[in-house]
Amino acid sequence: MATYISKIVGLSRSLQRPFLTLNTVSRRCAGDKCILTRGFLTSSYLASAPVTSDIGNVSSVLTSQKDAQNLSPPEDPLDHPDFFGVRDLVTLRNLFNARVHLGHKEGMLDERMKRYIYGSRQKQLIIDLDQTKTLLQDALNFTAHVAFRNGIILFIGSLHQHVPTIETLAAECKEYAHTRHWKMGTFTNAALDVRLPDLMIFLHTLDTSFKPHMGVVEAAKMNIPTIGILDSNCNPKLITYPIPGNDDTPTAIELYCSLFKTAILQGKKKRKEWIKKGYLKPE
C-alpha cells in the first residue's frame, strides 16, 4: 500500500499537482476520530464542519510498513494502462451525438484553448473530438483510481439548469456536489481538522462567460487535483486534467455525468473485491 501511494504521488507530481494522500490526512487529523459522511456539501460545511468518519482513528487507516509488505495483490493498478476498463466507455460517436464538439462563437475564444480547436463553421468554433476523447479517457482513469483508494470526490457546477443532474450524480456515487455560490476561503481558510477533497471535478470552470470559478483557483492553491470540462472560452492552465468540450448543452453534461459515475462505481467495486480477497485492509 505504501508503494502504491508513493506511485500516486509520483504520478501527480509529473502533472505538477501533488496528490492529497492519506499521510496528509493524518497530519491534519492526528489523534482525532475522522468520520466521513457522504452527501451534498455547501461552502459553509466545507469551511466549518469537522470531518467525520465511520473508519475510526485515522491512524488505523494507515497500514504499517510491515503489513504493507504482507499484502500481495496480483498486480499493481498503476502498472496497468486501463485497470478499471474505463477507456472503452468513450467513443467519438457518443461525443459527437452529445454535441461535445460545439464551442462558442469565434469572438469568445480564449487564446489558451486554440490547440484544442479543430476549426470553425459559420463562425462557431468546433472542438477537436480526437483530443477530447484521449483526455477524457485519462481523466476517467484517474477518477477510478481515486475512488479505488477511497478518496473524496467533489463535483462542481455553476449553471442552475444543471444543478439537479450534478447533485443526482453525486448522490448515486455516494460522493459530494457543490452547485451554489462559492464562498471565498472555503478551502484556503478551512480548519486543519477538515479533510479536503482528493479530487475536484468541474463540469463548468466559469461563473460567467469570462469570470473563472474561484473553486479552480483555491484547488490550485491547495494542490488538489482537478478535472475540468473546458469550453472554447475557458482557461485550461490551472486544471490538472483538462477536457475540451461543450460545457452548457444538457446532452453533453448528461454524458459527462454518466461517464464519471461509471468510472467511480467501477473503482469502488474493484476496491470491495480487493478487500474481500485480503489485498486491502477493510475500513
GROMACS .gro file of C-alpha atoms in nm:
model
  283
    1MET     CA    1   0.000   0.000   0.000
    2ALA     CA    2   0.288   0.235   0.085
    3THR     CA    3   0.440   0.163  -0.253
    4TYR     CA    4   0.107   0.231  -0.424
    5ILE     CA    5   0.067   0.569  -0.251
    6SER     CA    6   0.421   0.670  -0.348
    7LYS     CA    7   0.341   0.590  -0.710
    8ILE     CA    8   0.024   0.802  -0.696
    9VAL     CA    9   0.234   1.089  -0.558
   10GLY     CA   10   0.481   1.046  -0.839
   11LEU     CA   11   0.201   1.041  -1.097
   12SER     CA   12   0.056   1.367  -0.969
   13ARG     CA   13   0.395   1.536  -0.939
   14SER     CA   14   0.459   1.464  -1.305
   15LEU     CA   15   0.145   1.671  -1.366
   16GLN     CA   16   0.264   1.938  -1.122
   17ARG     CA   17  -0.029   1.863  -0.892
   18PRO     CA   18   0.069   1.671  -0.574
   19PHE     CA   19  -0.191   1.414  -0.473
   20LEU     CA   20  -0.364   1.452  -0.136
   21THR     CA   21  -0.260   1.123   0.028
   22LEU     CA   22  -0.373   0.962   0.350
   23ASN     CA   23  -0.049   1.082   0.507
   24THR     CA   24  -0.171   1.439   0.453
   25VAL     CA   25  -0.493   1.350   0.628
   26SER     CA   26  -0.313   1.204   0.928
   27ARG     CA   27  -0.114   1.523   0.974
   28ARG     CA   28  -0.430   1.727   0.965
   29CYS     CA   29  -0.633   1.500   1.190
   30ALA     CA   30  -0.366   1.345   1.410
   31GLY     CA   31  -0.523   1.190   1.718
   32ASP     CA   32  -0.878   1.275   1.616
   33LYS     CA   33  -1.155   1.048   1.501
   34CYS     CA   34  -1.242   1.122   1.141
   35ILE     CA   35  -1.589   1.042   1.021
   36LEU     CA   36  -1.673   1.071   0.654
   37THR     CA   37  -2.035   1.129   0.573
   38ARG     CA   38  -2.110   1.131   0.203
   39GLY     CA   39  -2.378   1.359   0.062
   40PHE     CA   40  -2.408   1.720  -0.050
   41LEU     CA   41  -2.165   1.985   0.066
   42THR     CA   42  -2.217   2.357   0.093
   43SER     CA   43  -1.934   2.605   0.117
   44SER     CA   44  -2.017   2.671   0.482
   45TYR     CA   45  -1.996   2.298   0.558
   46LEU     CA   46  -1.661   2.265   0.387
   47ALA     CA   47  -1.526   2.563   0.576
   48SER     CA   48  -1.653   2.484   0.924
   49ALA     CA   49  -1.776   2.129   0.970
   50PRO     CA   50  -1.541   1.879   1.136
   51VAL     CA   51  -1.453   1.577   0.928
   52THR     CA   52  -1.650   1.269   1.034
   53SER     CA   53  -1.575   0.908   0.969
   54ASP     CA   54  -1.701   0.559   1.002
   55ILE     CA   55  -1.342   0.444   0.985
   56GLY     CA   56  -1.241   0.531   1.340
   57ASN     CA   57  -0.897   0.666   1.410
   58VAL     CA   58  -0.702   0.794   1.112
   59SER     CA   59  -0.402   0.601   1.237
   60SER     CA   60  -0.594   0.277   1.184
   61VAL     CA   61  -0.641   0.365   0.816
   62LEU     CA   62  -0.268   0.390   0.751
   63THR     CA   63  -0.117   0.047   0.701
   64SER     CA   64   0.210  -0.014   0.877
   65GLN     CA   65   0.511  -0.087   0.662
   66LYS     CA   66   0.518  -0.444   0.789
   67ASP     CA   67   0.153  -0.504   0.696
   68ALA     CA   68   0.205  -0.343   0.356
   69GLN     CA   69   0.483  -0.592   0.281
   70ASN     CA   70   0.250  -0.881   0.358
   71LEU     CA   71  -0.008  -0.768   0.101
   72SER     CA   72   0.050  -0.935  -0.233
   73PRO     CA   73  -0.210  -0.833  -0.493
   74PRO     CA   74  -0.172  -0.998  -0.834
   75GLU     CA   75  -0.073  -0.669  -0.999
   76ASP     CA   76  -0.018  -0.304  -0.922
   77PRO     CA   77  -0.314  -0.100  -1.058
   78LEU     CA   78  -0.076   0.178  -1.161
   79ASP     CA   79   0.119  -0.059  -1.383
   80HIS     CA   80  -0.193  -0.130  -1.589
   81PRO     CA   81  -0.291   0.126  -1.859
   82ASP     CA   82  -0.663   0.063  -1.803
   83PHE     CA   83  -0.702  -0.132  -1.480
   84PHE     CA   84  -1.070  -0.039  -1.438
   85GLY     CA   85  -1.173  -0.073  -1.803
   86VAL     CA   86  -1.292   0.286  -1.843
   87ARG     CA   87  -1.123   0.378  -2.170
   88ASP     CA   88  -1.372   0.185  -2.380
   89LEU     CA   89  -1.655   0.393  -2.231
   90VAL     CA   90  -1.565   0.689  -2.454
   91THR     CA   91  -1.636   0.683  -2.828
   92LEU     CA   92  -1.623   0.957  -3.089
   93ARG     CA   93  -1.979   0.880  -3.194
   94ASN     CA   94  -2.112   0.933  -2.841
   95LEU     CA   95  -1.919   1.258  -2.806
   96PHE     CA   96  -2.050   1.383  -3.140
   97ASN     CA   97  -2.411   1.284  -3.070
   98ALA     CA   98  -2.394   1.464  -2.735
   99ARG     CA   99  -2.272   1.781  -2.916
  100VAL     CA  100  -1.949   1.791  -2.719
  101HIS     CA  101  -1.774   1.937  -3.024
  102LEU     CA  102  -1.977   2.260  -3.029
  103GLY     CA  103  -1.784   2.557  -2.891
  104HIS     CA  104  -1.876   2.924  -2.863
  105LYS     CA  105  -1.856   3.195  -3.128
  106GLU     CA  106  -1.515   3.289  -3.264
  107GLY     CA  107  -1.512   3.619  -3.076
  108MET     CA  108  -1.529   3.444  -2.738
  109LEU     CA  109  -1.226   3.221  -2.792
  110ASP     CA  110  -0.970   3.209  -2.512
  111GLU     CA  111  -0.630   3.207  -2.682
  112ARG     CA  112  -0.511   2.931  -2.446
  113MET     CA  113  -0.774   2.697  -2.593
  114LYS     CA  114  -0.654   2.731  -2.953
  115ARG     CA  115  -0.469   2.398  -2.951
  116TYR     CA  116  -0.797   2.216  -2.883
  117ILE     CA  117  -0.990   2.380  -3.169
  118TYR     CA  118  -1.044   2.183  -3.490
  119GLY     CA  119  -1.185   2.476  -3.688
  120SER     CA  120  -1.499   2.685  -3.721
  121ARG     CA  121  -1.826   2.665  -3.912
  122GLN     CA  122  -2.043   2.970  -3.966
  123LYS     CA  123  -1.828   3.149  -3.705
  124GLN     CA  124  -1.895   2.882  -3.442
  125LEU     CA  125  -1.585   2.707  -3.312
  126ILE     CA  126  -1.558   2.330  -3.344
  127ILE     CA  127  -1.364   2.141  -3.075
  128ASP     CA  128  -1.128   1.861  -3.180
  129LEU     CA  129  -1.301   1.544  -3.052
  130ASP     CA  130  -0.993   1.329  -3.111
  131GLN     CA  131  -0.815   1.525  -2.839
  132THR     CA  132  -1.127   1.528  -2.623
  133LYS     CA  133  -1.156   1.151  -2.637
  134THR     CA  134  -0.797   1.089  -2.525
  135LEU     CA  135  -0.805   1.348  -2.247
  136LEU     CA  136  -1.143   1.228  -2.121
  137GLN     CA  137  -1.016   0.870  -2.107
  138ASP     CA  138  -0.717   0.982  -1.896
  139ALA     CA  139  -0.946   1.177  -1.664
  140LEU     CA  140  -1.182   0.881  -1.617
  141ASN     CA  141  -0.890   0.651  -1.543
  142PHE     CA  142  -0.758   0.890  -1.277
  143THR     CA  143  -1.106   0.925  -1.127
  144ALA     CA  144  -1.140   0.548  -1.097
  145HIS     CA  145  -0.802   0.529  -0.921
  146VAL     CA  146  -0.909   0.794  -0.668
  147ALA     CA  147  -1.235   0.609  -0.600
  148PHE     CA  148  -1.039   0.283  -0.566
  149ARG     CA  149  -0.824   0.445  -0.295
  150ASN     CA  150  -1.140   0.565  -0.114
  151GLY     CA  151  -1.068   0.931  -0.194
  152ILE     CA  152  -1.322   1.211  -0.155
  153ILE     CA  153  -1.454   1.335  -0.491
  154LEU     CA  154  -1.630   1.671  -0.519
  155PHE     CA  155  -1.838   1.765  -0.824
  156ILE     CA  156  -1.864   2.137  -0.905
  157GLY     CA  157  -2.125   2.305  -1.125
  158SER     CA  158  -2.229   2.667  -1.161
  159LEU     CA  159  -2.514   2.663  -1.414
  160HIS     CA  160  -2.857   2.647  -1.249
  161GLN     CA  161  -3.014   2.429  -1.520
  162HIS     CA  162  -2.765   2.150  -1.447
  163VAL     CA  163  -2.793   2.151  -1.066
  164PRO     CA  164  -3.036   1.853  -1.042
  165THR     CA  165  -2.822   1.643  -1.277
  166ILE     CA  166  -2.499   1.708  -1.087
  167GLU     CA  167  -2.649   1.658  -0.741
  168THR     CA  168  -2.818   1.336  -0.851
  169LEU     CA  169  -2.485   1.215  -0.986
  170ALA     CA  170  -2.310   1.282  -0.653
  171ALA     CA  171  -2.584   1.105  -0.457
  172GLU     CA  172  -2.574   0.797  -0.681
  173CYS     CA  173  -2.195   0.777  -0.646
  174LYS     CA  174  -2.211   0.849  -0.270
  175GLU     CA  175  -1.982   1.145  -0.325
  176TYR     CA  176  -2.023   1.522  -0.293
  177ALA     CA  177  -2.154   1.812  -0.503
  178HIS     CA  178  -2.125   2.189  -0.475
  179THR     CA  179  -2.360   2.373  -0.710
  180ARG     CA  180  -2.415   2.701  -0.526
  181HIS     CA  181  -2.220   3.024  -0.496
  182TRP     CA  182  -1.857   2.955  -0.399
  183LYS     CA  183  -1.758   3.136  -0.082
  184MET     CA  184  -1.402   3.267  -0.097
  185GLY     CA  185  -1.177   3.095   0.152
  186THR     CA  186  -1.381   2.773   0.154
  187PHE     CA  187  -1.059   2.573   0.128
  188THR     CA  188  -0.782   2.823   0.194
  189ASN     CA  189  -0.936   2.928   0.527
  190ALA     CA  190  -1.060   2.582   0.629
  191ALA     CA  191  -0.977   2.446   0.974
  192LEU     CA  192  -0.690   2.198   0.996
  193ASP     CA  193  -0.921   1.917   1.109
  194VAL     CA  194  -1.128   1.938   0.789
  195ARG     CA  195  -1.039   1.684   0.524
  196LEU     CA  196  -1.034   1.843   0.182
  197PRO     CA  197  -1.135   1.658  -0.135
  198ASP     CA  198  -0.885   1.430  -0.303
  199LEU     CA  199  -1.026   1.522  -0.644
  200MET     CA  200  -1.247   1.803  -0.775
  201ILE     CA  201  -1.443   1.758  -1.099
  202PHE     CA  202  -1.561   2.084  -1.259
  203LEU     CA  203  -1.849   2.044  -1.502
  204HIS     CA  204  -1.811   2.421  -1.552
  205THR     CA  205  -1.492   2.618  -1.485
  206LEU     CA  206  -1.652   2.962  -1.531
  207ASP     CA  207  -1.904   3.151  -1.319
  208THR     CA  208  -1.997   3.376  -1.610
  209SER     CA  209  -1.889   3.386  -1.974
  210PHE     CA  210  -1.545   3.515  -1.877
  211LYS     CA  211  -1.513   3.501  -1.497
  212PRO     CA  212  -1.333   3.188  -1.370
  213HIS     CA  213  -1.486   2.977  -1.095
  214MET     CA  214  -1.299   3.060  -0.774
  215GLY     CA  215  -1.301   2.693  -0.676
  216VAL     CA  216  -1.047   2.633  -0.954
  217VAL     CA  217  -0.813   2.892  -0.802
  218GLU     CA  218  -0.849   2.756  -0.449
  219ALA     CA  219  -0.794   2.398  -0.563
  220ALA     CA  220  -0.469   2.504  -0.733
  221LYS     CA  221  -0.356   2.685  -0.416
  222MET     CA  222  -0.427   2.377  -0.204
  223ASN     CA  223  -0.266   2.134  -0.453
  224ILE     CA  224  -0.591   1.943  -0.507
  225PRO     CA  225  -0.604   1.755  -0.841
  226THR     CA  226  -0.877   1.883  -1.071
  227ILE     CA  227  -1.066   1.765  -1.378
  228GLY     CA  228  -1.239   2.033  -1.582
  229ILE     CA  229  -1.472   2.048  -1.882
  230LEU     CA  230  -1.334   2.338  -2.086
  231ASP     CA  231  -1.539   2.515  -2.349
  232SER     CA  232  -1.369   2.737  -2.607
  233ASN     CA  233  -1.389   3.043  -2.376
  234CYS     CA  234  -1.218   2.878  -2.076
  235ASN     CA  235  -0.866   2.887  -1.933
  236PRO     CA  236  -0.709   2.539  -1.913
  237LYS     CA  237  -0.393   2.642  -1.727
  238LEU     CA  238  -0.499   2.564  -1.368
  239ILE     CA  239  -0.673   2.234  -1.446
  240THR     CA  240  -0.479   1.911  -1.386
  241TYR     CA  241  -0.685   1.708  -1.636
  242PRO     CA  242  -0.835   1.946  -1.896
  243ILE     CA  243  -1.117   1.807  -2.113
  244PRO     CA  244  -1.206   2.033  -2.410
  245GLY     CA  245  -1.577   2.016  -2.473
  246ASN     CA  246  -1.918   2.181  -2.466
  247ASP     CA  247  -1.995   2.276  -2.105
  248ASP     CA  248  -2.353   2.401  -2.125
  249THR     CA  249  -2.560   2.174  -2.353
  250PRO     CA  250  -2.772   1.935  -2.141
  251THR     CA  251  -2.692   1.629  -2.354
  252ALA     CA  252  -2.319   1.691  -2.313
  253ILE     CA  253  -2.346   1.736  -1.935
  254GLU     CA  254  -2.553   1.418  -1.906
  255LEU     CA  255  -2.287   1.226  -2.098
  256TYR     CA  256  -2.005   1.354  -1.874
  257CYS     CA  257  -2.203   1.267  -1.561
  258SER     CA  258  -2.279   0.919  -1.688
  259LEU     CA  259  -1.913   0.852  -1.767
  260PHE     CA  260  -1.783   0.981  -1.433
  261LYS     CA  261  -2.047   0.784  -1.246
  262THR     CA  262  -1.942   0.461  -1.420
  263ALA     CA  263  -1.571   0.527  -1.352
  264ILE     CA  264  -1.631   0.594  -0.982
  265LEU     CA  265  -1.854   0.291  -0.932
  266GLN     CA  266  -1.607   0.064  -1.110
  267GLY     CA  267  -1.324   0.193  -0.890
  268LYS     CA  268  -1.528   0.131  -0.575
  269LYS     CA  269  -1.636  -0.213  -0.698
  270LYS     CA  270  -1.274  -0.315  -0.751
  271ARG     CA  271  -1.186  -0.185  -0.405
  272LYS     CA  272  -1.453  -0.404  -0.245
  273GLU     CA  273  -1.323  -0.704  -0.438
  274TRP     CA  274  -0.966  -0.645  -0.317
  275ILE     CA  275  -1.080  -0.601   0.043
  276LYS     CA  276  -1.274  -0.927   0.022
  277LYS     CA  277  -0.965  -1.105  -0.114
  278GLY     CA  278  -0.743  -0.954   0.157
  279TYR     CA  279  -0.534  -0.732  -0.071
  280LEU     CA  280  -0.655  -0.420   0.112
  281LYS     CA  281  -0.744  -0.371   0.475
  282PRO     CA  282  -1.116  -0.303   0.538
  283GLU     CA  283  -1.205   0.036   0.683
   0.00000   0.00000   0.00000
